[in-house]
Coordinates of C-alpha atoms and ligand atoms in Angstrom, one line a residue:
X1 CA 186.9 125.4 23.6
X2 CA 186.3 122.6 25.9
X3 CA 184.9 122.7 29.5
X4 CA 187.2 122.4 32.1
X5 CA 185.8 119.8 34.8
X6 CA 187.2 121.1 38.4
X7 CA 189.3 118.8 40.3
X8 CA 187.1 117.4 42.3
X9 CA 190.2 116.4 45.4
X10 CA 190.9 118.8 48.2
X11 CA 194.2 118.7 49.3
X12 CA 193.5 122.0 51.6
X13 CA 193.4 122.2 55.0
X14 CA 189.9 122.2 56.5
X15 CA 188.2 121.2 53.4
X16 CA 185.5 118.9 53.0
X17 CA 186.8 115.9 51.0
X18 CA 185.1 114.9 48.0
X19 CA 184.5 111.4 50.1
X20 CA 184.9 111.1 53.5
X21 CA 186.1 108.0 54.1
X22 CA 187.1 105.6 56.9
X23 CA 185.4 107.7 59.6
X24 CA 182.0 105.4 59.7
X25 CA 182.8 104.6 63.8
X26 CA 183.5 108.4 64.7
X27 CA 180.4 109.6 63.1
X28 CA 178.2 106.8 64.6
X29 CA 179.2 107.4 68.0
X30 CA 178.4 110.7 67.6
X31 CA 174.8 110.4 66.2
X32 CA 174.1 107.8 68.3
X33 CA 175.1 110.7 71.5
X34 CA 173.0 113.0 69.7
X35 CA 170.0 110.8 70.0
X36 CA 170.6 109.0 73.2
X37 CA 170.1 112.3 74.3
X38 CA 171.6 114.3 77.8
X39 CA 174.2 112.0 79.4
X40 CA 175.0 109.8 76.0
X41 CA 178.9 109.8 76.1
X42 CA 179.2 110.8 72.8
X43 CA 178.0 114.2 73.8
X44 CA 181.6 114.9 75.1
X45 CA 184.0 113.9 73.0
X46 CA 188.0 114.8 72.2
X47 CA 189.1 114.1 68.9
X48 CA 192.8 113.3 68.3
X49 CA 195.3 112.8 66.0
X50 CA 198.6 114.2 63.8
X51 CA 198.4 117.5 61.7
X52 CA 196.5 116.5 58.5
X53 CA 194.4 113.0 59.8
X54 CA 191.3 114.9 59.6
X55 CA 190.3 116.8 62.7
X56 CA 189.1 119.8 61.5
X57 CA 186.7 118.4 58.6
X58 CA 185.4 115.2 61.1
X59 CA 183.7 119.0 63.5
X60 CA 182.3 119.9 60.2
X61 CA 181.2 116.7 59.7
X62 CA 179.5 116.9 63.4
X63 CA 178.2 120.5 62.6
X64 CA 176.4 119.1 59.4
X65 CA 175.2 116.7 61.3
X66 CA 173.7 118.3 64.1
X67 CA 172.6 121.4 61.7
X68 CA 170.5 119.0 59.9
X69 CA 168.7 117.9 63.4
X70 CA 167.9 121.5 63.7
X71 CA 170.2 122.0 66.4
X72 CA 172.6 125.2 66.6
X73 CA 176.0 124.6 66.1
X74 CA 179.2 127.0 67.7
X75 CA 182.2 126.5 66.4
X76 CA 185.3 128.2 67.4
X77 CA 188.9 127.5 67.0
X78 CA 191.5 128.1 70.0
X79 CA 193.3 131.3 70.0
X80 CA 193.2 134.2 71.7
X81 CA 190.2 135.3 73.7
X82 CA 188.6 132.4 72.7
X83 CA 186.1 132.1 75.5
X84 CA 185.2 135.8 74.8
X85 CA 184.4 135.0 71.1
X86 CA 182.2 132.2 72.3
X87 CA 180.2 134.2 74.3
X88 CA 179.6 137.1 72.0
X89 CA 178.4 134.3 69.3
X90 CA 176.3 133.0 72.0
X91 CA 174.4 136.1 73.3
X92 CA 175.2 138.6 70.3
X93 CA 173.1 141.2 72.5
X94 CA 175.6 141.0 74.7
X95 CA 175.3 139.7 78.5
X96 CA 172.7 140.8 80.0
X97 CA 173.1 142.6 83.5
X98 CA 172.6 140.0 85.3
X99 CA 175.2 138.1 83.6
X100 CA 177.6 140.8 83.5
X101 CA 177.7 142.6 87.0
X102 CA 181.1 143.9 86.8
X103 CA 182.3 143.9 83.6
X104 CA 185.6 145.6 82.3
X105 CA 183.8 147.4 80.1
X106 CA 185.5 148.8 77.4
X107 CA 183.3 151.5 76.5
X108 CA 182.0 152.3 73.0
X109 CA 181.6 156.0 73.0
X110 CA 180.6 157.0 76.7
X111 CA 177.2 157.4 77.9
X112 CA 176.4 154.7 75.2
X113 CA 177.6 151.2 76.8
X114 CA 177.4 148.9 73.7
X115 CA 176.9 145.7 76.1
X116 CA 177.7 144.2 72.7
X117 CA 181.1 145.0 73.3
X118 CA 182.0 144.2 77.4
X119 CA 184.5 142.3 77.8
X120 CA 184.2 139.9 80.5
X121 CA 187.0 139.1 83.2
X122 CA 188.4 135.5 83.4
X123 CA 187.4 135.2 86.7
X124 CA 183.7 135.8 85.9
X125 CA 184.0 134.3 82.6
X126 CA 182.6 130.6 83.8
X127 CA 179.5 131.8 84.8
X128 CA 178.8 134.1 82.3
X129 CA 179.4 131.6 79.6
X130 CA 177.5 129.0 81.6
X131 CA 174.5 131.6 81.8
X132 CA 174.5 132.7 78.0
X133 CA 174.5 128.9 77.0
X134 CA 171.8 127.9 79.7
X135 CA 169.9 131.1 77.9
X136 CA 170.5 129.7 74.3
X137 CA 169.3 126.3 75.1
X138 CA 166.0 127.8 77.1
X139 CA 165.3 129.1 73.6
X140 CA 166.4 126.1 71.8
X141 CA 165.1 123.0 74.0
X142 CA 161.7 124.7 73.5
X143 CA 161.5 123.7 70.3
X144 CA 163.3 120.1 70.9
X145 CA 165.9 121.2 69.2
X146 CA 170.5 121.2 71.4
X147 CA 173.7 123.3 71.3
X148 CA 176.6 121.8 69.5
X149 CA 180.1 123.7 70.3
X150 CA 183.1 122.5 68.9
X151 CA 186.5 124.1 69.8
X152 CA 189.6 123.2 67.2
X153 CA 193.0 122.8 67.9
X154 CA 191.9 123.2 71.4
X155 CA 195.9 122.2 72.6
X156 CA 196.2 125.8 71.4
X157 CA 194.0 127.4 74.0
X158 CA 194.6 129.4 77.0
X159 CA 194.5 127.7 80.1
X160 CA 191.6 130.4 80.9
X161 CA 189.6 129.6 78.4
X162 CA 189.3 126.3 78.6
X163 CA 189.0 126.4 82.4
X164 CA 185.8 128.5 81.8
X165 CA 184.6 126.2 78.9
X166 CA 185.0 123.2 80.7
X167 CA 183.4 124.5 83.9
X168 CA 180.2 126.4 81.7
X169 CA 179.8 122.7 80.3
X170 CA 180.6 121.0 82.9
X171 CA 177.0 122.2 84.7
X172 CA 175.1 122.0 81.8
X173 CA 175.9 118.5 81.2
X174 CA 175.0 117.8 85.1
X175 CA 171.9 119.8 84.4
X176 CA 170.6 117.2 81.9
X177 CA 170.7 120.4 78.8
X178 CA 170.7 119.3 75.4
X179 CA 174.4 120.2 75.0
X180 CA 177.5 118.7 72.8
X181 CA 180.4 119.5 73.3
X182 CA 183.3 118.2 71.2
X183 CA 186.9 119.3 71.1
X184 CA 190.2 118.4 68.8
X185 CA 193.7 118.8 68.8
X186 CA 196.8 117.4 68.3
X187 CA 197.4 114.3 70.4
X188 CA 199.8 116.4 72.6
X189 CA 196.5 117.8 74.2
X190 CA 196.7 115.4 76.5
X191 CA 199.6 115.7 78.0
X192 CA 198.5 119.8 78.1
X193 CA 195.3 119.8 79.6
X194 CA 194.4 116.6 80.8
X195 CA 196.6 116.4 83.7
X196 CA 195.0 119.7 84.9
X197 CA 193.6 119.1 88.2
X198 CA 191.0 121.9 87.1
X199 CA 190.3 120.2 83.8
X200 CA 189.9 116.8 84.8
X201 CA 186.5 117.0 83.5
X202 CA 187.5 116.9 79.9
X203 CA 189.4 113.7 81.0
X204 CA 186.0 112.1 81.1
X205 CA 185.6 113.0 77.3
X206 CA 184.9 110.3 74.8
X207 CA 188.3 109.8 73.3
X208 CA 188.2 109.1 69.3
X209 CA 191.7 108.8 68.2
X210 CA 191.6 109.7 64.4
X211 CA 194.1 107.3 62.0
X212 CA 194.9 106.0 59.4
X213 CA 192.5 104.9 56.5
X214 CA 192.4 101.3 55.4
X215 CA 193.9 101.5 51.8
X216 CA 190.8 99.2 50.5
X217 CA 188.6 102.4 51.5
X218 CA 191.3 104.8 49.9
X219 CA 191.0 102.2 46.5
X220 CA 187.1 102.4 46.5
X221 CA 187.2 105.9 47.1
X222 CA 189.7 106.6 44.0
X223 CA 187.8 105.0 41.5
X224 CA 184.4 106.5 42.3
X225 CA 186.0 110.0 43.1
X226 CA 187.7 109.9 39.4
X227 CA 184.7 108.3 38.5
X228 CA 182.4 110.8 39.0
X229 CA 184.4 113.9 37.4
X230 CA 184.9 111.7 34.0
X231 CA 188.0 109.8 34.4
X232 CA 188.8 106.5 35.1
X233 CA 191.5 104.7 37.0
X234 CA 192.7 101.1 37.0
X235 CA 195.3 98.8 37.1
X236 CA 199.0 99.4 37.8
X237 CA 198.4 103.4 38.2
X238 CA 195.6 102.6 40.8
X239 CA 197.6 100.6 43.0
X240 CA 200.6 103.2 42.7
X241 CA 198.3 105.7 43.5
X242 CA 196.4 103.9 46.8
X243 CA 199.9 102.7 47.7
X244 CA 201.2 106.2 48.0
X245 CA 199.0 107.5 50.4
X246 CA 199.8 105.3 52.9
X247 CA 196.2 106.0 54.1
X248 CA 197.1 109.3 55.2
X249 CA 193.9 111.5 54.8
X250 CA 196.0 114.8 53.7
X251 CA 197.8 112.3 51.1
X252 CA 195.2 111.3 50.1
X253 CA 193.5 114.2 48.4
X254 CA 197.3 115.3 47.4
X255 CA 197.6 112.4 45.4
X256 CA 194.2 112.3 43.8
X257 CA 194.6 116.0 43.3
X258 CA 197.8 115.7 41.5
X259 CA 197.0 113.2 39.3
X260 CA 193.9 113.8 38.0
X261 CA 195.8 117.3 37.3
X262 CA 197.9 115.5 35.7
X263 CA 196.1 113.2 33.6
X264 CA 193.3 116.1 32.7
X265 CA 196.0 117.9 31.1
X266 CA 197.6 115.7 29.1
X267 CA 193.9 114.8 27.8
X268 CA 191.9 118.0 27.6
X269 CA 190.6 118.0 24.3
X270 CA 192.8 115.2 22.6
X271 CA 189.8 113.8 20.9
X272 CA 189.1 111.0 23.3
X273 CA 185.7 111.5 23.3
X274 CA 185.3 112.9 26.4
X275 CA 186.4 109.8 28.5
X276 CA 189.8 109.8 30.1
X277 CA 192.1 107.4 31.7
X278 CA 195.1 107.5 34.2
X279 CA 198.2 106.2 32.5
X280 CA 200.9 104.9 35.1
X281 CA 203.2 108.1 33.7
X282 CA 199.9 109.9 35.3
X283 CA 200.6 108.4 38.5
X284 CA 204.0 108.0 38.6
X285 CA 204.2 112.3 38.1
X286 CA 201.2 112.7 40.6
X287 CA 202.6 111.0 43.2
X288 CA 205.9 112.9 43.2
X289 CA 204.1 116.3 43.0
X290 CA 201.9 115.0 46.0
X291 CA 205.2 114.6 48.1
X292 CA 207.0 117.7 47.3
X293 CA 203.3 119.5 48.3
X294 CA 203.4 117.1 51.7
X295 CA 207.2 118.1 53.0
X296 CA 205.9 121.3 52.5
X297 CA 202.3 121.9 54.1
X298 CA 203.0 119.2 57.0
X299 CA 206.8 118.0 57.7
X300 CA 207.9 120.7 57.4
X301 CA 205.5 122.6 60.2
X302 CA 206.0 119.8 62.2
X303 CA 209.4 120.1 62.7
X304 CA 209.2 124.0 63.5
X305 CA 206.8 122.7 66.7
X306 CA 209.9 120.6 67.4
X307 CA 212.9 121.4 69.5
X308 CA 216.2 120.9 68.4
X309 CA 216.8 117.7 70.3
X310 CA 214.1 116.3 69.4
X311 CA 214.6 116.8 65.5
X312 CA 218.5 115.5 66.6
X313 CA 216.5 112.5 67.7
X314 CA 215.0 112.1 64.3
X315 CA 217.9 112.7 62.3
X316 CA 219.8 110.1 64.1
X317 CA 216.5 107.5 63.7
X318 CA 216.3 108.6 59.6
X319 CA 219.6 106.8 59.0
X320 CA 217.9 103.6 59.3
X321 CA 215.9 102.3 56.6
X322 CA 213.1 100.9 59.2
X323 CA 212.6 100.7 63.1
X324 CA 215.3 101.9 64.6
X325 CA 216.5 100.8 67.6
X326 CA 216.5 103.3 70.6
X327 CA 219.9 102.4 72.1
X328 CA 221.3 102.8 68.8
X329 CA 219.7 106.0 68.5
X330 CA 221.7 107.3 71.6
X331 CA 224.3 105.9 70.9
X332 CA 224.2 108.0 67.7
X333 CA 223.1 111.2 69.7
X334 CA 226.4 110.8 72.0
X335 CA 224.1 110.4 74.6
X336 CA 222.7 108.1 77.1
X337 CA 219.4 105.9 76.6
X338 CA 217.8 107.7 79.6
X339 CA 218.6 111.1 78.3
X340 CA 217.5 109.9 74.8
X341 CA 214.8 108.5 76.4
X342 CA 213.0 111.6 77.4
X343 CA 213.0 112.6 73.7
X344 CA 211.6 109.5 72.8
X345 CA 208.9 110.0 75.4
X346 CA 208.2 113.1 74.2
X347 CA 207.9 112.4 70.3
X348 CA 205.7 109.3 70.7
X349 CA 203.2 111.5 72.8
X350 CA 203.1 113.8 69.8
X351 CA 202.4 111.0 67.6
X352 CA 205.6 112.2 65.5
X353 CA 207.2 108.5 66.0
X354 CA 205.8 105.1 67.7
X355 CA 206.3 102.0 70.0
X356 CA 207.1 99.4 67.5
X357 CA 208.6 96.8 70.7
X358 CA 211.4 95.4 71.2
X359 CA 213.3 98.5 71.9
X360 CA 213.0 99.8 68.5
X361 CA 210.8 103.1 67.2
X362 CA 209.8 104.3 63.8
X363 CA 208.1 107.3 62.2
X364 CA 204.3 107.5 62.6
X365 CA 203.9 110.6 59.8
X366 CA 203.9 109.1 56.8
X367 CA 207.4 109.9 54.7
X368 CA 209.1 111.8 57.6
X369 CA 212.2 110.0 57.2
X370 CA 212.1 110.7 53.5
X371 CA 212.0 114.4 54.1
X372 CA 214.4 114.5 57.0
X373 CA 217.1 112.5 55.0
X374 CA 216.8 115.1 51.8
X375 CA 216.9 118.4 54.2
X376 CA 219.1 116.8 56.9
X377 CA 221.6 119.4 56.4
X378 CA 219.3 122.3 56.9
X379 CA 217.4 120.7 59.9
X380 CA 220.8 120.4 61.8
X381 CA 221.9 123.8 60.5
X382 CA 218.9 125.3 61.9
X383 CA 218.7 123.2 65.2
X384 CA 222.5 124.1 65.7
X385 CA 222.0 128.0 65.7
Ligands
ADP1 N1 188.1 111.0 56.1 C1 188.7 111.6 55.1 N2 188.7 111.1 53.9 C2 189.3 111.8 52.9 N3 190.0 112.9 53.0 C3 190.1 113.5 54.2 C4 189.4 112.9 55.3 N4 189.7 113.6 56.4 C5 190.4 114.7 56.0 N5 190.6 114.6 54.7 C6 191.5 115.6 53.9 O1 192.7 115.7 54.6 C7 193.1 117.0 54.6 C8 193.4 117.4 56.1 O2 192.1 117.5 56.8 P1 192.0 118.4 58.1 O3 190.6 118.2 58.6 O4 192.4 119.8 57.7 O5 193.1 117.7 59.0 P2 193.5 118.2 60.5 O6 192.5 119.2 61.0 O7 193.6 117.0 61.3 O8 194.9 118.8 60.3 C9 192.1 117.9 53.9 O9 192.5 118.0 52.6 C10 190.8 117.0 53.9 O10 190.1 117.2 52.7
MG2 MG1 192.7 121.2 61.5

């Protein structure tokens, strides 16, 4: 029996890519904040950007690199008593009393208050999660070493937690600690939590607005990626493959993943010595199992997070081929541009379409209209009821 060779893509949410690629300017900015030390902007930073761009492995990225500067690294993602998770991770012990001096205590057995287990009121939660952090970096700055926390999908969060985030690193920052603070989410963030008169300290964050990858970066990473696990891609069924992704990171590993599936299969122990090759017929297969996988993981949450004029906004745009043009869109809604307007508004701040000019809009997610055309009659069957 032959070895199997694992597919070295990771079309998973979350994972660490084989190669991360295209993200040279994020990660610089945030070494160099790192290094410049307290008050370096790149110490407070919001990432951005659609479902699927890379948010979630660009903190892992920041963890790694502040792990291997020794420093500690909290990462949480937003839901639910977030700010309470924090702080346990923070001060494990629990809060000490002067940190806690009226805490709703949920008691672990009576007569034995597990401090470990208070639960800290909202209204007290700023302080005490500013304390437990100024604590952690007493212990920490003494041997030169910072606090990384990183909050995901942070335009999930309670308005209470972050208010009590913001405000615990708000002071540190002022106090010249060797903090980081990073948080990402989906661009609608800031409409969410940046025009919070109480949050306008985030505002001041760093903003690093994740994209697309330049398809010459998506090419170089191809061939060394299949490279490197014993296959090799060229030609015709290279440039279908880079072409596909459209320099979408989640594409990207979904096409790599699918054809080197593909191509491994059709090759596994046929006697070629061990050295494989993409054929276009590879590609060609790979690249249509990559977009079934894509409506699936992303178009198809995006449009739950949708209301039903809004997705009545999209149908109407998929019947054009290209940019559509917003009056025509209306027009095509049965409504006015003003009341179509406020739909348009609303999609291009979630980074679902974009300004193109001239009056017209097209998709930003990369084979939306595709999908909406093929489940067009579901989508308005659903947004009817
Ligand atoms: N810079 C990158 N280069 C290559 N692949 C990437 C890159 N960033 C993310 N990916 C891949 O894209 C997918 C989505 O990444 P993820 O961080 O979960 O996105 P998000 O958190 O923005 O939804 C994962 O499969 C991941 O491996
Ligand atoms: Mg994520």
């Amino acid at each position: 029996m032959v070895a199997r060779t694992a597919n070295p893509f990771k079309p998973t949410a979350g994972r660490m890519p084989p190669l991360l690629i295209g993200r040279d300017g994020v990660v610089e900015d945030f070494e160099e904040g790192l290094d410049d030390g307290p008050g370096a902007p790149g110490r407070l930073m919001r990432v951005t950007g659609a479902r699927g761009v890379g948010k979630t492995v660009i903190l892992t990225e920041f963890g790694r690199i502040a792990k291997a500067r020794k420093w500690e690294v909290v990462d949480e993602t937003a839901s639910d008593g977030l700010s309470q998770r924090l702080l346990d991770r923070l001060a494990p012990d629990g809060p000490t009393m002067s940190l806690s001096l009226k805490p709703s205590v949920s008691l672990a057995g009576l007569g034995g208050v597990s401090l470990g287990e208070a639960s800290v009121s909202s209204r007290r939660m700023p302080l005490t999660l500013r304390e437990a952090m100024g604590r952690r970096l007493d212990a920490l700055e003494r041997r030169k070493a910072g606090l990384l926390v990183t909050i995901d999908e942070a335009q999930a969060a309670d308005r209470d937690d972050m208010v009590a985030i913001a405000t615990a690193v708000q002071h540190l920052i002022r106090e010249e600690r060797n903090v980081a603070f990073v948080f990402a989410g989906l661009p609608t963030i800031a409409s969410k939590w940046l025009n919070d008169e109480v949050l306008t300290f985030l505002r001041r964050a760093q903003a690093e607005r994740l994209g697309d990858i330049p398809l010459d970066e998506v090419e170089d990473a191809f061939v060394d990626t299949f490279d490197g696990s014993g296959m090799s891609i060229g030609g015709e069924a290279l440039r279908k493959a880079v072409e596909a992704t459209q320099g979408y990171p989640f594409m990207i590993q979904l096409v790599g993943y699918h054809i080197w599936r593909i191509a491994y299969r059709r090759q596994r122990g046929s006697g070629t010595g061990g050295h494989m090759e993409v054929g276009d017929a590879d590609a060609d297969a790979g690249v249509a199992n990559a977009l079934d996988r894509l409506g699936d993981a992303v178009h198809g949450p995006e449009l739950d997070g949708l209301s039903p004029i809004d997705k009545t906004y999209l149908l109407a745009m998929a019947q054009d081929d290209g940019p559509s043009s917003t009056s025509a869109v209306a027009e095509r809604m049965g409504k006015d541009v003003a009341y179509a307007n406020v739909y348009r508004t609303r999609l291009i701040d979630a980074q679902v379409i974009r300004d193109v000019g001239y009056g017209k809009v097209d998709f930003a997610i990369p084979y939306l209209r595709r999908y909406l055309r093929e489940h067009a009659a579901c989508i308005r069957m659903n947004a009817a009821r």
